[in-house]
Amino acid sequence: MRREMRDMRYGIQTLFSLKELKYKLSRIRVSVPRIISNLKSQISGLISINLLFLLSVLMLFISSCENDLNKVKEIASNEVGTIVAPTTGVDLIMSDSAKVQIHLTAPLVLEYNPEDPKKNYKVAPKGIKVIHYDKETGKEDGTIIADTGIIHIGGKLYEFRKNVVATNAKGETYKSAELFWDQSTKKVYSHKNVEVTMQGGDVMNGDDFVSDDKFLHPNLRNSKGLFHVDENATQ
């Protein structure tokens, strides 16, 4: 009898366990679709965000490409018909009546439109040095050094840019950010500030200047200077 009662109790417990298990399984069945639905919505949201991000990046890339293309087109339109002939290690001597007048050196010279005299000009982008010689004596009477040099159409106008330093036969030094040398008028001039160091160390500054091409008779606008005074000479 006791054995039958124990078996009956065990059967009832088993029945309740099965019902509980069935209930839990039903809850799981209900929860799984919710989980899947939530995952789908989250994944969909992430995909939307990623798509928006990718589209933004793509638009920026396309815009950048268009800008670069426009720059290329602009450069191409400006350079249509332009021919450049580079020459390295330039060492040029120009003479008149068998007498040397100019000695020009430059690491690199770019000649634009070499076959068209009306458009031909030369650029020395890596530095230039010009030595000028006196036509009568043949002696060096001046030098010009600059970071960049331009020989304009016709070859009579020289333009010097950046860290321009010129000297004359007396040893006086001219410094400016630019300098023009016009061989047709035999004048040199600058529209930038100029500093002139004269013999004896006196220094003059001007807003601009013009001089003969030998730098012997300069005219400085709004000039001011620093002059050394010999105290012994004043006593």
GROMACS .gro file of C-alpha atoms in nm:
model
  235
    1MET     CA    1   0.000   0.000   0.000
    2ARG     CA    2   0.279   0.237   0.090
    3ARG     CA    3   0.452   0.154  -0.231
    4GLU     CA    4   0.138   0.231  -0.433
    5MET     CA    5   0.097   0.565  -0.253
    6ARG     CA    6   0.463   0.656  -0.325
    7ASP     CA    7   0.418   0.565  -0.690
    8MET     CA    8   0.101   0.776  -0.709
    9ARG     CA    9   0.281   1.077  -0.550
   10TYR     CA   10   0.568   1.042  -0.792
   11GLY     CA   11   0.328   1.027  -1.084
   12ILE     CA   12   0.149   1.344  -0.969
   13GLN     CA   13   0.483   1.528  -0.931
   14THR     CA   14   0.587   1.413  -1.273
   15LEU     CA   15   0.257   1.533  -1.417
   16PHE     CA   16   0.303   1.878  -1.262
   17SER     CA   17   0.662   1.891  -1.383
   18LEU     CA   18   0.548   1.810  -1.736
   19LYS     CA   19   0.282   2.082  -1.718
   20GLU     CA   20   0.538   2.335  -1.591
   21LEU     CA   21   0.780   2.233  -1.862
   22LYS     CA   22   0.503   2.267  -2.121
   23TYR     CA   23   0.420   2.616  -1.986
   24LYS     CA   24   0.783   2.724  -1.999
   25LEU     CA   25   0.812   2.592  -2.351
   26SER     CA   26   0.504   2.790  -2.451
   27ARG     CA   27   0.661   3.104  -2.298
   28ILE     CA   28   0.980   3.036  -2.489
   29ARG     CA   29   0.780   2.993  -2.811
   30VAL     CA   30   0.615   3.326  -2.747
   31SER     CA   31   0.944   3.498  -2.654
   32VAL     CA   32   1.146   3.371  -2.951
   33PRO     CA   33   0.941   3.558  -3.215
   34ARG     CA   34   0.967   3.873  -3.003
   35ILE     CA   35   1.344   3.836  -2.979
   36ILE     CA   36   1.368   3.772  -3.351
   37SER     CA   37   1.146   4.072  -3.422
   38ASN     CA   38   1.356   4.296  -3.196
   39LEU     CA   39   1.675   4.173  -3.359
   40LYS     CA   40   1.530   4.241  -3.701
   41SER     CA   41   1.433   4.596  -3.606
   42GLN     CA   42   1.777   4.663  -3.452
   43ILE     CA   43   1.956   4.517  -3.752
   44SER     CA   44   1.734   4.719  -3.984
   45GLY     CA   45   1.815   5.034  -3.786
   46LEU     CA   46   2.186   4.963  -3.799
   47ILE     CA   47   2.168   4.897  -4.172
   48SER     CA   48   1.984   5.227  -4.224
   49ILE     CA   49   2.245   5.418  -4.023
   50ASN     CA   50   2.531   5.249  -4.208
   51LEU     CA   51   2.366   5.319  -4.541
   52LEU     CA   52   2.326   5.685  -4.452
   53PHE     CA   53   2.690   5.702  -4.343
   54LEU     CA   54   2.808   5.532  -4.661
   55LEU     CA   55   2.594   5.760  -4.874
   56SER     CA   56   2.739   6.067  -4.699
   57VAL     CA   57   3.095   5.945  -4.754
   58LEU     CA   58   3.014   5.866  -5.116
   59MET     CA   59   2.871   6.215  -5.172
   60LEU     CA   60   3.180   6.376  -5.019
   61PHE     CA   61   3.403   6.158  -5.237
   62ILE     CA   62   3.208   6.249  -5.550
   63SER     CA   63   3.220   6.619  -5.459
   64SER     CA   64   3.596   6.599  -5.402
   65CYS     CA   65   3.647   6.423  -5.732
   66GLU     CA   66   3.442   6.689  -5.909
   67ASN     CA   67   3.650   6.966  -5.751
   68ASP     CA   68   3.975   6.795  -5.852
   69LEU     CA   69   3.840   6.746  -6.202
   70ASN     CA   70   3.746   7.113  -6.223
   71LYS     CA   71   4.097   7.211  -6.114
   72VAL     CA   72   4.248   6.985  -6.379
   73LYS     CA   73   4.018   7.136  -6.642
   74GLU     CA   74   4.110   7.487  -6.532
   75ILE     CA   75   4.481   7.414  -6.550
   76ALA     CA   76   4.440   7.243  -6.884
   77SER     CA   77   4.245   7.536  -7.026
   78ASN     CA   78   4.513   7.781  -6.911
   79GLU     CA   79   4.796   7.573  -7.053
   80VAL     CA   80   4.644   7.494  -7.392
   81GLY     CA   81   4.907   7.545  -7.660
   82THR     CA   82   5.186   7.601  -7.405
   83ILE     CA   83   5.509   7.415  -7.470
   84VAL     CA   84   5.775   7.399  -7.200
   85ALA     CA   85   6.138   7.321  -7.276
   86PRO     CA   86   6.343   7.260  -6.957
   87THR     CA   87   6.718   7.311  -6.948
   88THR     CA   88   6.937   7.218  -6.651
   89GLY     CA   89   7.276   7.358  -6.555
   90VAL     CA   90   7.236   7.677  -6.756
   91ASP     CA   91   7.558   7.874  -6.806
   92LEU     CA   92   7.494   8.149  -7.060
   93ILE     CA   93   7.728   8.424  -7.177
   94MET     CA   94   7.589   8.719  -7.372
   95SER     CA   95   7.824   8.948  -7.555
   96ASP     CA   96   7.819   9.259  -7.771
   97SER     CA   97   8.090   9.332  -8.029
   98ALA     CA   98   8.285   9.032  -7.903
   99LYS     CA   99   8.285   9.169  -7.550
  100VAL     CA  100   8.116   8.983  -7.267
  101GLN     CA  101   7.837   9.184  -7.108
  102ILE     CA  102   7.628   8.932  -6.913
  103HIS     CA  103   7.705   8.597  -6.756
  104LEU     CA  104   7.390   8.414  -6.644
  105THR     CA  105   7.382   8.090  -6.446
  106ALA     CA  106   7.084   7.891  -6.315
  107PRO     CA  107   7.029   7.529  -6.206
  108LEU     CA  108   6.709   7.508  -6.412
  109VAL     CA  109   6.545   7.721  -6.679
  110LEU     CA  110   6.197   7.654  -6.815
  111GLU     CA  111   6.138   7.804  -7.157
  112TYR     CA  112   5.772   7.858  -7.245
  113ASN     CA  113   5.657   7.858  -7.608
  114PRO     CA  114   6.011   7.835  -7.747
  115GLU     CA  115   5.889   7.840  -8.108
  116ASP     CA  116   5.668   8.148  -8.069
  117PRO     CA  117   5.866   8.473  -8.021
  118LYS     CA  118   5.547   8.662  -7.929
  119LYS     CA  119   5.478   8.431  -7.634
  120ASN     CA  120   5.826   8.313  -7.546
  121TYR     CA  121   5.955   8.372  -7.195
  122LYS     CA  122   6.187   8.191  -6.954
  123VAL     CA  123   6.163   8.111  -6.583
  124ALA     CA  124   6.445   8.009  -6.349
  125PRO     CA  125   6.249   7.863  -6.052
  126LYS     CA  126   6.545   7.730  -5.853
  127GLY     CA  127   6.765   8.035  -5.837
  128ILE     CA  128   6.947   8.267  -6.076
  129LYS     CA  129   7.270   8.468  -6.081
  130VAL     CA  130   7.354   8.741  -6.328
  131ILE     CA  131   7.698   8.900  -6.353
  132HIS     CA  132   7.725   9.227  -6.545
  133TYR     CA  133   8.049   9.341  -6.706
  134ASP     CA  134   8.162   9.688  -6.802
  135LYS     CA  135   8.157   9.717  -7.178
  136GLU     CA  136   8.471   9.933  -7.193
  137THR     CA  137   8.697   9.768  -6.937
  138GLY     CA  138   8.551   9.417  -6.943
  139LYS     CA  139   8.559   9.409  -6.564
  140GLU     CA  140   8.275   9.285  -6.345
  141ASP     CA  141   8.072   9.583  -6.230
  142GLY     CA  142   7.767   9.426  -6.071
  143THR     CA  143   7.581   9.108  -5.975
  144ILE     CA  144   7.220   9.012  -5.911
  145ILE     CA  145   7.117   8.698  -5.720
  146ALA     CA  146   6.760   8.584  -5.652
  147ASP     CA  147   6.555   8.274  -5.572
  148THR     CA  148   6.354   8.310  -5.893
  149GLY     CA  149   6.423   8.479  -6.224
  150ILE     CA  150   6.197   8.559  -6.518
  151ILE     CA  151   6.314   8.673  -6.861
  152HIS     CA  152   6.009   8.831  -7.020
  153ILE     CA  153   5.903   8.829  -7.385
  154GLY     CA  154   6.169   8.985  -7.605
  155GLY     CA  155   6.451   8.909  -7.360
  156LYS     CA  156   6.502   9.272  -7.261
  157LEU     CA  157   6.317   9.273  -6.929
  158TYR     CA  158   6.450   9.065  -6.640
  159GLU     CA  159   6.243   9.012  -6.326
  160PHE     CA  160   6.393   8.882  -6.002
  161ARG     CA  161   6.184   8.759  -5.708
  162LYS     CA  162   6.247   8.661  -5.344
  163ASN     CA  163   6.570   8.729  -5.157
  164VAL     CA  164   6.705   8.958  -5.426
  165VAL     CA  165   7.060   9.078  -5.359
  166ALA     CA  166   7.239   9.310  -5.602
  167THR     CA  167   7.585   9.463  -5.576
  168ASN     CA  168   7.762   9.733  -5.775
  169ALA     CA  169   8.125   9.804  -5.859
  170LYS     CA  170   8.173  10.000  -5.534
  171GLY     CA  171   8.064   9.704  -5.322
  172GLU     CA  172   7.731   9.856  -5.223
  173THR     CA  173   7.451   9.606  -5.168
  174TYR     CA  174   7.082   9.630  -5.255
  175LYS     CA  175   6.829   9.393  -5.096
  176SER     CA  176   6.461   9.363  -5.186
  177ALA     CA  177   6.180   9.114  -5.248
  178GLU     CA  178   6.177   9.202  -5.617
  179LEU     CA  179   6.384   9.375  -5.881
  180PHE     CA  180   6.328   9.461  -6.246
  181TRP     CA  181   6.610   9.519  -6.490
  182ASP     CA  182   6.507   9.682  -6.818
  183GLN     CA  183   6.790   9.655  -7.069
  184SER     CA  184   6.612   9.874  -7.323
  185THR     CA  185   6.610  10.173  -7.083
  186LYS     CA  186   6.917  10.064  -6.887
  187LYS     CA  187   6.726  10.105  -6.563
  188VAL     CA  188   6.672   9.889  -6.255
  189TYR     CA  189   6.377   9.943  -6.023
  190SER     CA  190   6.165   9.785  -5.752
  191HIS     CA  191   5.811   9.843  -5.624
  192LYS     CA  192   5.897   9.678  -5.290
  193ASN     CA  193   6.090   9.798  -4.988
  194VAL     CA  194   6.462   9.815  -5.050
  195GLU     CA  195   6.762   9.822  -4.820
  196VAL     CA  196   7.089   9.971  -4.940
  197THR     CA  197   7.413   9.909  -4.754
  198MET     CA  198   7.666  10.166  -4.870
  199GLN     CA  199   8.039  10.193  -4.833
  200GLY     CA  200   8.139  10.237  -4.472
  201GLY     CA  201   7.836  10.046  -4.342
  202ASP     CA  202   7.572  10.318  -4.372
  203VAL     CA  203   7.226  10.174  -4.437
  204MET     CA  204   6.937  10.337  -4.622
  205ASN     CA  205   6.581  10.210  -4.663
  206GLY     CA  206   6.309  10.314  -4.905
  207ASP     CA  207   5.957  10.216  -5.005
  208ASP     CA  208   6.078  10.162  -5.361
  209PHE     CA  209   6.364  10.274  -5.581
  210VAL     CA  210   6.492  10.332  -5.933
  211SER     CA  211   6.851  10.352  -6.055
  212ASP     CA  212   7.074  10.316  -6.355
  213ASP     CA  213   7.156   9.954  -6.437
  214LYS     CA  214   7.495   9.986  -6.268
  215PHE     CA  215   7.330  10.076  -5.933
  216LEU     CA  216   7.541  10.392  -5.903
  217HIS     CA  217   7.271  10.661  -5.887
  218PRO     CA  218   6.976  10.525  -5.687
  219ASN     CA  219   6.665  10.723  -5.603
  220LEU     CA  220   6.473  10.591  -5.300
  221ARG     CA  221   6.121  10.706  -5.215
  222ASN     CA  222   6.049  10.791  -4.849
  223SER     CA  223   6.406  10.708  -4.766
  224LYS     CA  224   6.544  10.687  -4.415
  225GLY     CA  225   6.880  10.566  -4.300
  226LEU     CA  226   7.124  10.469  -4.032
  227PHE     CA  227   7.451  10.654  -4.064
  228HIS     CA  228   7.771  10.595  -3.878
  229VAL     CA  229   7.938  10.911  -3.746
  230ASP     CA  230   8.312  10.928  -3.689
  231GLU     CA  231   8.347  11.110  -3.356
  232ASN     CA  232   8.714  11.186  -3.420
  233ALA     CA  233   8.628  11.361  -3.747
  234THR     CA  234   8.378  11.590  -3.572
  235GLN     CA  235   8.622  11.706  -3.307
   0.00000   0.00000   0.00000
